[in-house]
Amino acid sequence: MPVVPQKVFAQSTGTPSATGSGARALHRLFQRRPERAENAVVAETTRPEFSVVVCSIDEAKLRRVAANYGHLLAGVPHEIVVIRDARSLSEGYNRGIAQARGKYLILSHDDIEILTPDFAQRLVAHLERFDLIGIAGTTRVIGGAWFLAGHPYDYQLVTSPTGQTGQYAIIVRGSGALIIPSIQAIDGVFMAMRAEIARDNQFDEITFDHFHLYDIDFSYRAYLGGYRLAVCRDIFLVHYSLGSFDAIWEEHRKRFDSKFAARLPVNPTIVDSPVLRFQIGQEMLCEEGQLRWLCDPVNIASLVARLPAPACA
């Protein structure tokens, strides 16, 4: 019997610590111990502004990501809907969306940590302007991966571990503005949207019955349906995974190409994107006083400016 999605109405307290020095301070930034997501439970009669939907079978990851969202959305009515037995991300998200009651939905991987301190305010501002946003995507879909079109179409800002203890890399694609409109497809590590989009669009759990391509299919169909998509690189997060491009991913990529064959270009030219990998280590950030520097969109823009300017819009 399927497990009913768990709903947690959480309001965490406190602010991120940027005190300390050396490796301890960086560790606090990237590896903060989660607060309990169950603190300060809001009455269920209150309609949440945000519904965060997470599919997870890992209790430790779930606690961390729930605490992160609880902190970021403190003071804002919200709920966290947990799907613990998703057969695929398409199926799990559809089930979570059916249970969600918020005005806005956040569909989130369980292995991320958002570092932007004014996340809630930025998110509301973006969703007043756009219908669906993410932190990585493309203005030109040519096949079953959002990054295939290359420069100057692909945009991304994310931080991931390099595999060495205490080492991270900020990965940036695409120069120009931090807020990129006219996006056609979005990476699913983090997606936020108006609730009606998710309910009207839904995920294709028949075609994409695993954990790949659910995101590009969903967002591309939203684009084709006339919704306004954007990549918002002023939301800064750590993704504690680099993804998996295995045989199952390849099979689902082919399914995407077949599903949208009439829409996709024939024999498209694939151009490599210039990618900036800004390495950060335990000592460097602290010595340069950059713990908060990484969370400031003005400073993020200075990183983006290091990439070649787009040749066209």
mmCIF file of C-alpha atoms in Angstrom:
data_model
loop_
_atom_site.group_PDB
_atom_site.id
_atom_site.type_symbol
_atom_site.label_atom_id
_atom_site.label_comp_id
_atom_site.label_asym_id
_atom_site.label_seq_id
_atom_site.Cartn_x
_atom_site.Cartn_y
_atom_site.Cartn_z
ATOM 1 C CA MET A 1 0.000 0.000 0.000
ATOM 2 C CA PRO A 2 1.481 3.380 -0.980
ATOM 3 C CA VAL A 3 2.760 5.552 1.822
ATOM 4 C CA VAL A 4 0.721 8.732 2.227
ATOM 5 C CA PRO A 5 2.904 11.817 1.675
ATOM 6 C CA GLN A 6 3.988 13.330 4.956
ATOM 7 C CA LYS A 7 3.133 17.005 5.457
ATOM 8 C CA VAL A 8 5.252 19.125 7.738
ATOM 9 C CA PHE A 9 4.340 22.760 8.391
ATOM 10 C CA ALA A 10 7.631 24.164 9.614
ATOM 11 C CA GLN A 11 9.014 27.481 10.726
ATOM 12 C CA SER A 12 12.632 27.383 11.823
ATOM 13 C CA THR A 13 14.333 30.138 13.780
ATOM 14 C CA GLY A 14 17.787 31.655 13.775
ATOM 15 C CA THR A 15 20.126 32.950 11.101
ATOM 16 C CA PRO A 16 23.052 31.298 9.308
ATOM 17 C CA SER A 17 26.337 31.598 11.117
ATOM 18 C CA ALA A 18 29.272 33.172 9.304
ATOM 19 C CA THR A 19 31.490 33.321 12.349
ATOM 20 C CA GLY A 20 34.614 31.300 12.969
ATOM 21 C CA SER A 21 37.669 30.940 10.822
ATOM 22 C CA GLY A 22 39.465 28.553 8.550
ATOM 23 C CA ALA A 23 38.009 25.141 7.785
ATOM 24 C CA ARG A 24 35.445 25.375 10.617
ATOM 25 C CA ALA A 25 33.721 28.377 9.051
ATOM 26 C CA LEU A 26 33.499 26.825 5.599
ATOM 27 C CA HIS A 27 32.218 23.631 7.155
ATOM 28 C CA ARG A 28 29.442 25.625 8.824
ATOM 29 C CA LEU A 29 28.491 27.214 5.526
ATOM 30 C CA PHE A 30 28.224 23.995 3.555
ATOM 31 C CA GLN A 31 27.551 21.379 6.209
ATOM 32 C CA ARG A 32 25.309 23.041 8.792
ATOM 33 C CA ARG A 33 23.622 20.630 11.140
ATOM 34 C CA PRO A 34 19.890 20.674 10.370
ATOM 35 C CA GLU A 35 17.383 22.055 12.793
ATOM 36 C CA ARG A 36 14.368 19.859 13.371
ATOM 37 C CA ALA A 37 11.839 20.541 10.649
ATOM 38 C CA GLU A 38 8.977 19.870 13.062
ATOM 39 C CA ASN A 39 9.663 22.976 15.185
ATOM 40 C CA ALA A 40 6.933 25.616 15.474
ATOM 41 C CA VAL A 41 4.255 23.632 13.675
ATOM 42 C CA VAL A 42 1.647 25.822 11.967
ATOM 43 C CA ALA A 43 -2.009 24.923 12.230
ATOM 44 C CA GLU A 44 -3.220 22.956 9.190
ATOM 45 C CA THR A 45 -6.080 25.414 8.750
ATOM 46 C CA THR A 46 -3.530 27.937 7.455
ATOM 47 C CA ARG A 47 -3.117 27.681 3.696
ATOM 48 C CA PRO A 48 0.613 27.614 2.961
ATOM 49 C CA GLU A 49 2.174 30.126 0.610
ATOM 50 C CA PHE A 50 4.731 27.512 -0.475
ATOM 51 C CA SER A 51 4.540 23.748 -0.817
ATOM 52 C CA VAL A 52 7.928 22.049 -1.021
ATOM 53 C CA VAL A 53 7.675 18.591 -2.593
ATOM 54 C CA VAL A 54 10.605 16.214 -2.002
ATOM 55 C CA CYS A 55 10.957 12.573 -3.037
ATOM 56 C CA SER A 56 13.397 10.829 -0.725
ATOM 57 C CA ILE A 57 14.256 7.430 0.709
ATOM 58 C CA ASP A 58 17.230 8.764 2.686
ATOM 59 C CA GLU A 59 16.239 10.002 6.148
ATOM 60 C CA ALA A 60 19.483 11.910 6.733
ATOM 61 C CA LYS A 61 19.192 13.811 3.436
ATOM 62 C CA LEU A 62 15.526 14.436 4.091
ATOM 63 C CA ARG A 63 16.187 15.940 7.524
ATOM 64 C CA ARG A 64 18.878 18.233 6.111
ATOM 65 C CA VAL A 65 16.866 19.505 3.175
ATOM 66 C CA ALA A 66 13.713 19.960 5.291
ATOM 67 C CA ALA A 67 15.678 21.970 7.839
ATOM 68 C CA ASN A 68 17.194 24.100 5.072
ATOM 69 C CA TYR A 69 13.780 24.969 3.641
ATOM 70 C CA GLY A 70 12.374 25.455 7.134
ATOM 71 C CA HIS A 71 15.057 28.045 7.821
ATOM 72 C CA LEU A 72 14.720 29.799 4.441
ATOM 73 C CA LEU A 73 10.929 29.990 4.665
ATOM 74 C CA ALA A 74 10.785 30.972 8.341
ATOM 75 C CA GLY A 75 7.900 33.379 8.910
ATOM 76 C CA VAL A 76 6.193 32.299 5.672
ATOM 77 C CA PRO A 77 3.364 29.738 5.852
ATOM 78 C CA HIS A 78 4.666 26.650 4.107
ATOM 79 C CA GLU A 79 4.489 22.889 4.018
ATOM 80 C CA ILE A 80 6.941 20.150 3.139
ATOM 81 C CA VAL A 81 5.343 17.224 1.323
ATOM 82 C CA VAL A 82 7.509 14.115 1.433
ATOM 83 C CA ILE A 83 7.089 11.169 -0.933
ATOM 84 C CA ARG A 84 9.019 8.232 0.495
ATOM 85 C CA ASP A 85 8.190 5.514 -2.046
ATOM 86 C CA ALA A 86 8.237 7.180 -5.475
ATOM 87 C CA ARG A 87 8.312 4.694 -8.343
ATOM 88 C CA SER A 88 9.837 7.460 -10.464
ATOM 89 C CA LEU A 89 10.262 11.185 -10.024
ATOM 90 C CA SER A 90 7.378 11.775 -12.439
ATOM 91 C CA GLU A 91 5.076 9.532 -10.400
ATOM 92 C CA GLY A 92 6.312 10.852 -7.070
ATOM 93 C CA TYR A 93 5.986 14.482 -8.011
ATOM 94 C CA ASN A 94 2.494 13.966 -9.421
ATOM 95 C CA ARG A 95 1.463 12.394 -6.125
ATOM 96 C CA GLY A 96 3.065 15.184 -4.123
ATOM 97 C CA ILE A 97 1.492 17.887 -6.274
ATOM 98 C CA ALA A 98 -1.943 16.334 -5.713
ATOM 99 C CA GLN A 99 -1.409 16.656 -1.945
ATOM 100 C CA ALA A 100 0.148 20.143 -1.982
ATOM 101 C CA ARG A 101 -1.994 23.130 -0.966
ATOM 102 C CA GLY A 102 0.363 26.053 -1.533
ATOM 103 C CA LYS A 103 0.059 28.956 -3.947
ATOM 104 C CA TYR A 104 3.584 28.202 -5.143
ATOM 105 C CA LEU A 105 5.263 24.823 -5.496
ATOM 106 C CA ILE A 106 8.935 23.975 -5.089
ATOM 107 C CA LEU A 107 10.016 20.619 -6.511
ATOM 108 C CA SER A 108 13.371 19.810 -4.979
ATOM 109 C CA HIS A 109 16.009 17.109 -4.922
ATOM 110 C CA ASP A 110 16.845 15.927 -1.423
ATOM 111 C CA ASP A 111 20.607 16.466 -1.821
ATOM 112 C CA ILE A 112 20.750 20.250 -2.149
ATOM 113 C CA GLU A 113 21.328 23.159 0.216
ATOM 114 C CA ILE A 114 20.209 26.658 -0.742
ATOM 115 C CA LEU A 115 22.538 29.350 0.592
ATOM 116 C CA THR A 116 20.771 32.544 -0.525
ATOM 117 C CA PRO A 117 19.644 34.199 2.743
ATOM 118 C CA ASP A 118 16.729 36.162 1.212
ATOM 119 C CA PHE A 119 15.562 33.151 -0.783
ATOM 120 C CA ALA A 120 11.846 33.574 0.019
ATOM 121 C CA GLN A 121 11.699 37.203 -1.087
ATOM 122 C CA ARG A 122 13.581 36.499 -4.284
ATOM 123 C CA LEU A 123 11.407 33.519 -5.072
ATOM 124 C CA VAL A 124 8.184 35.473 -4.678
ATOM 125 C CA ALA A 125 9.538 38.288 -6.875
ATOM 126 C CA HIS A 126 10.549 35.834 -9.602
ATOM 127 C CA LEU A 127 7.217 34.005 -9.533
ATOM 128 C CA GLU A 128 5.340 37.273 -9.896
ATOM 129 C CA ARG A 129 7.206 37.759 -13.163
ATOM 130 C CA PHE A 130 7.573 34.171 -14.397
ATOM 131 C CA ASP A 131 5.507 30.993 -14.170
ATOM 132 C CA LEU A 132 8.300 28.420 -13.763
ATOM 133 C CA ILE A 133 11.913 28.979 -12.709
ATOM 134 C CA GLY A 134 15.075 26.993 -12.037
ATOM 135 C CA ILE A 135 18.799 27.495 -11.587
ATOM 136 C CA ALA A 136 19.892 25.813 -14.837
ATOM 137 C CA GLY A 137 18.361 25.577 -18.286
ATOM 138 C CA THR A 138 18.435 26.530 -21.943
ATOM 139 C CA THR A 139 16.804 28.922 -24.366
ATOM 140 C CA ARG A 140 17.018 26.284 -27.133
ATOM 141 C CA VAL A 141 16.001 22.644 -26.802
ATOM 142 C CA ILE A 142 17.581 20.446 -29.466
ATOM 143 C CA GLY A 143 17.322 17.048 -27.757
ATOM 144 C CA GLY A 144 16.930 15.119 -24.546
ATOM 145 C CA ALA A 145 19.368 17.072 -22.389
ATOM 146 C CA TRP A 146 18.973 20.741 -21.572
ATOM 147 C CA PHE A 147 22.688 21.502 -22.096
ATOM 148 C CA LEU A 148 23.025 20.150 -25.658
ATOM 149 C CA ALA A 149 22.581 23.451 -27.496
ATOM 150 C CA GLY A 150 25.684 24.914 -25.882
ATOM 151 C CA HIS A 151 26.777 28.536 -26.101
ATOM 152 C CA PRO A 152 25.022 30.974 -26.140
ATOM 153 C CA TYR A 153 21.854 29.130 -25.147
ATOM 154 C CA ASP A 154 22.728 27.353 -21.898
ATOM 155 C CA TYR A 155 22.696 28.980 -18.449
ATOM 156 C CA GLN A 156 23.629 27.556 -15.069
ATOM 157 C CA LEU A 157 24.912 28.422 -11.623
ATOM 158 C CA VAL A 158 25.470 25.646 -9.104
ATOM 159 C CA THR A 159 28.098 24.539 -6.618
ATOM 160 C CA SER A 160 29.078 20.897 -6.182
ATOM 161 C CA PRO A 161 31.782 19.024 -4.279
ATOM 162 C CA THR A 162 34.830 18.159 -6.370
ATOM 163 C CA GLY A 163 35.354 14.817 -4.658
ATOM 164 C CA GLN A 164 38.163 16.095 -2.454
ATOM 165 C CA THR A 165 37.388 16.826 1.182
ATOM 166 C CA GLY A 166 36.413 20.454 1.699
ATOM 167 C CA GLN A 167 36.719 21.305 -2.007
ATOM 168 C CA TYR A 168 33.833 22.732 -4.042
ATOM 169 C CA ALA A 169 33.467 24.141 -7.525
ATOM 170 C CA ILE A 170 31.118 26.882 -8.639
ATOM 171 C CA ILE A 171 29.969 25.817 -12.105
ATOM 172 C CA VAL A 172 28.762 28.660 -14.320
ATOM 173 C CA ARG A 173 27.429 28.503 -17.877
ATOM 174 C CA GLY A 174 26.371 31.534 -19.872
ATOM 175 C CA SER A 175 27.401 35.156 -19.536
ATOM 176 C CA GLY A 176 25.110 38.156 -19.346
ATOM 177 C CA ALA A 177 22.337 38.742 -16.845
ATOM 178 C CA LEU A 178 21.625 36.570 -13.816
ATOM 179 C CA ILE A 179 17.921 36.343 -14.682
ATOM 180 C CA ILE A 180 17.454 34.704 -18.079
ATOM 181 C CA PRO A 181 13.947 34.812 -19.634
ATOM 182 C CA SER A 182 12.699 32.905 -22.683
ATOM 183 C CA ILE A 183 13.920 29.598 -21.272
ATOM 184 C CA GLN A 184 12.618 26.445 -22.978
ATOM 185 C CA ALA A 185 13.701 23.743 -20.527
ATOM 186 C CA ILE A 186 14.945 23.602 -16.932
ATOM 187 C CA ASP A 187 17.071 21.168 -14.937
ATOM 188 C CA GLY A 188 15.099 19.432 -12.204
ATOM 189 C CA VAL A 189 17.506 19.818 -9.294
ATOM 190 C CA PHE A 190 15.332 22.777 -8.217
ATOM 191 C CA MET A 191 12.147 24.016 -9.859
ATOM 192 C CA ALA A 192 9.639 26.518 -8.501
ATOM 193 C CA MET A 193 6.336 27.415 -10.099
ATOM 194 C CA ARG A 194 2.792 28.601 -9.704
ATOM 195 C CA ALA A 195 0.728 25.689 -8.448
ATOM 196 C CA GLU A 196 -1.699 25.720 -11.376
ATOM 197 C CA ILE A 197 1.132 24.995 -13.822
ATOM 198 C CA ALA A 198 1.977 21.732 -12.100
ATOM 199 C CA ARG A 199 -1.656 20.698 -11.937
ATOM 200 C CA ASP A 200 -2.401 21.628 -15.555
ATOM 201 C CA ASN A 201 0.849 20.237 -16.980
ATOM 202 C CA GLN A 202 1.583 17.200 -14.756
ATOM 203 C CA PHE A 203 4.539 14.876 -15.213
ATOM 204 C CA ASP A 204 4.560 12.143 -17.853
ATOM 205 C CA GLU A 205 4.967 9.110 -15.618
ATOM 206 C CA ILE A 206 4.208 6.691 -18.463
ATOM 207 C CA THR A 207 7.054 7.708 -20.775
ATOM 208 C CA PHE A 208 9.521 8.770 -18.087
ATOM 209 C CA ASP A 209 9.130 5.976 -15.574
ATOM 210 C CA HIS A 210 12.518 6.241 -13.875
ATOM 211 C CA PHE A 211 14.476 9.192 -12.496
ATOM 212 C CA HIS A 212 15.668 10.854 -15.706
ATOM 213 C CA LEU A 213 14.255 13.321 -18.260
ATOM 214 C CA TYR A 214 11.137 14.002 -16.149
ATOM 215 C CA ASP A 215 12.328 17.606 -15.785
ATOM 216 C CA ILE A 216 13.116 18.576 -19.376
ATOM 217 C CA ASP A 217 9.886 16.936 -20.549
ATOM 218 C CA PHE A 218 7.806 18.791 -17.955
ATOM 219 C CA SER A 219 9.429 22.180 -18.470
ATOM 220 C CA TYR A 220 9.570 21.927 -22.266
ATOM 221 C CA ARG A 221 5.858 21.130 -22.394
ATOM 222 C CA ALA A 222 5.218 24.116 -20.126
ATOM 223 C CA TYR A 223 7.176 26.298 -22.548
ATOM 224 C CA LEU A 224 5.266 24.908 -25.541
ATOM 225 C CA GLY A 225 2.053 25.619 -23.629
ATOM 226 C CA GLY A 226 2.878 29.315 -23.429
ATOM 227 C CA TYR A 227 4.134 29.534 -19.860
ATOM 228 C CA ARG A 228 6.988 31.927 -19.032
ATOM 229 C CA LEU A 229 10.146 30.132 -17.933
ATOM 230 C CA ALA A 230 13.354 31.603 -16.538
ATOM 231 C CA VAL A 231 16.709 30.615 -15.095
ATOM 232 C CA CYS A 232 17.348 32.666 -11.953
ATOM 233 C CA ARG A 233 21.008 32.558 -11.068
ATOM 234 C CA ASP A 234 20.632 34.829 -8.056
ATOM 235 C CA ILE A 235 19.485 31.725 -6.155
ATOM 236 C CA PHE A 236 22.679 30.003 -5.079
ATOM 237 C CA LEU A 237 22.725 26.362 -4.018
ATOM 238 C CA VAL A 238 25.007 23.431 -3.379
ATOM 239 C CA HIS A 239 24.131 20.193 -5.139
ATOM 240 C CA TYR A 240 25.829 17.304 -3.364
ATOM 241 C CA SER A 241 25.705 15.112 -6.472
ATOM 242 C CA LEU A 242 27.028 15.366 -10.023
ATOM 243 C CA GLY A 243 24.269 13.293 -11.609
ATOM 244 C CA SER A 244 24.358 9.994 -13.469
ATOM 245 C CA PHE A 245 24.394 9.635 -17.247
ATOM 246 C CA ASP A 246 24.061 5.879 -17.546
ATOM 247 C CA ALA A 247 22.315 3.496 -19.934
ATOM 248 C CA ILE A 248 18.940 4.223 -18.315
ATOM 249 C CA TRP A 249 19.456 7.956 -18.863
ATOM 250 C CA GLU A 250 20.356 7.277 -22.503
ATOM 251 C CA GLU A 251 17.186 5.238 -22.988
ATOM 252 C CA HIS A 252 15.043 8.042 -21.582
ATOM 253 C CA ARG A 253 16.862 10.620 -23.701
ATOM 254 C CA LYS A 254 15.824 8.602 -26.771
ATOM 255 C CA ARG A 255 12.249 8.542 -25.490
ATOM 256 C CA PHE A 256 12.299 12.321 -25.238
ATOM 257 C CA ASP A 257 13.697 12.691 -28.756
ATOM 258 C CA SER A 258 10.993 10.371 -30.091
ATOM 259 C CA LYS A 259 8.195 12.139 -28.220
ATOM 260 C CA PHE A 260 9.163 15.566 -29.546
ATOM 261 C CA ALA A 261 10.550 14.532 -32.943
ATOM 262 C CA ALA A 262 8.212 16.921 -34.754
ATOM 263 C CA ARG A 263 9.440 19.849 -32.633
ATOM 264 C CA LEU A 264 13.181 19.231 -32.515
ATOM 265 C CA PRO A 265 15.656 20.327 -35.206
ATOM 266 C CA VAL A 266 16.998 17.678 -37.560
ATOM 267 C CA ASN A 267 20.760 17.087 -37.250
ATOM 268 C CA PRO A 268 21.318 20.088 -34.953
ATOM 269 C CA THR A 269 24.753 21.564 -34.417
ATOM 270 C CA ILE A 270 25.960 20.945 -30.888
ATOM 271 C CA VAL A 271 28.324 23.588 -29.544
ATOM 272 C CA ASP A 272 30.346 23.161 -26.371
ATOM 273 C CA SER A 273 29.487 25.722 -23.703
ATOM 274 C CA PRO A 274 32.293 27.698 -22.070
ATOM 275 C CA VAL A 275 32.057 26.550 -18.462
ATOM 276 C CA LEU A 276 33.646 28.420 -15.582
ATOM 277 C CA ARG A 277 34.698 26.202 -12.691
ATOM 278 C CA PHE A 278 35.732 28.417 -9.830
ATOM 279 C CA GLN A 279 37.481 26.172 -7.319
ATOM 280 C CA ILE A 280 36.992 26.937 -3.657
ATOM 281 C CA GLY A 281 38.733 25.311 -0.737
ATOM 282 C CA GLN A 282 38.559 25.298 3.017
ATOM 283 C CA GLU A 283 41.007 28.105 3.642
ATOM 284 C CA MET A 284 40.574 30.376 0.638
ATOM 285 C CA LEU A 285 37.053 31.535 1.351
ATOM 286 C CA CYS A 286 37.790 32.310 4.964
ATOM 287 C CA GLU A 287 41.059 34.100 4.283
ATOM 288 C CA GLU A 288 39.359 36.318 1.702
ATOM 289 C CA GLY A 289 36.285 36.911 3.843
ATOM 290 C CA GLN A 290 34.028 35.347 1.218
ATOM 291 C CA LEU A 291 31.631 33.271 3.286
ATOM 292 C CA ARG A 292 28.798 35.677 2.515
ATOM 293 C CA TRP A 293 30.399 36.807 -0.744
ATOM 294 C CA LEU A 294 29.127 33.640 -2.437
ATOM 295 C CA CYS A 295 25.524 34.462 -1.505
ATOM 296 C CA ASP A 296 25.541 38.018 -2.925
ATOM 297 C CA PRO A 297 24.085 38.272 -6.474
ATOM 298 C CA VAL A 298 26.372 41.232 -7.224
ATOM 299 C CA ASN A 299 29.395 39.020 -6.637
ATOM 300 C CA ILE A 300 27.832 36.123 -8.526
ATOM 301 C CA ALA A 301 27.455 38.517 -11.471
ATOM 302 C CA SER A 302 31.191 39.174 -11.324
ATOM 303 C CA LEU A 303 31.788 35.442 -11.820
ATOM 304 C CA VAL A 304 29.331 35.253 -14.713
ATOM 305 C CA ALA A 305 31.074 38.223 -16.347
ATOM 306 C CA ARG A 306 34.227 36.143 -16.745
ATOM 307 C CA LEU A 307 32.561 34.051 -19.444
ATOM 308 C CA PRO A 308 32.425 35.118 -23.116
ATOM 309 C CA ALA A 309 29.503 37.369 -23.966
ATOM 310 C CA PRO A 310 26.666 35.705 -25.903
ATOM 311 C CA ALA A 311 26.912 36.041 -29.663
ATOM 312 C CA CYS A 312 23.127 36.337 -29.931
ATOM 313 C CA ALA A 313 20.076 36.588 -27.723
#
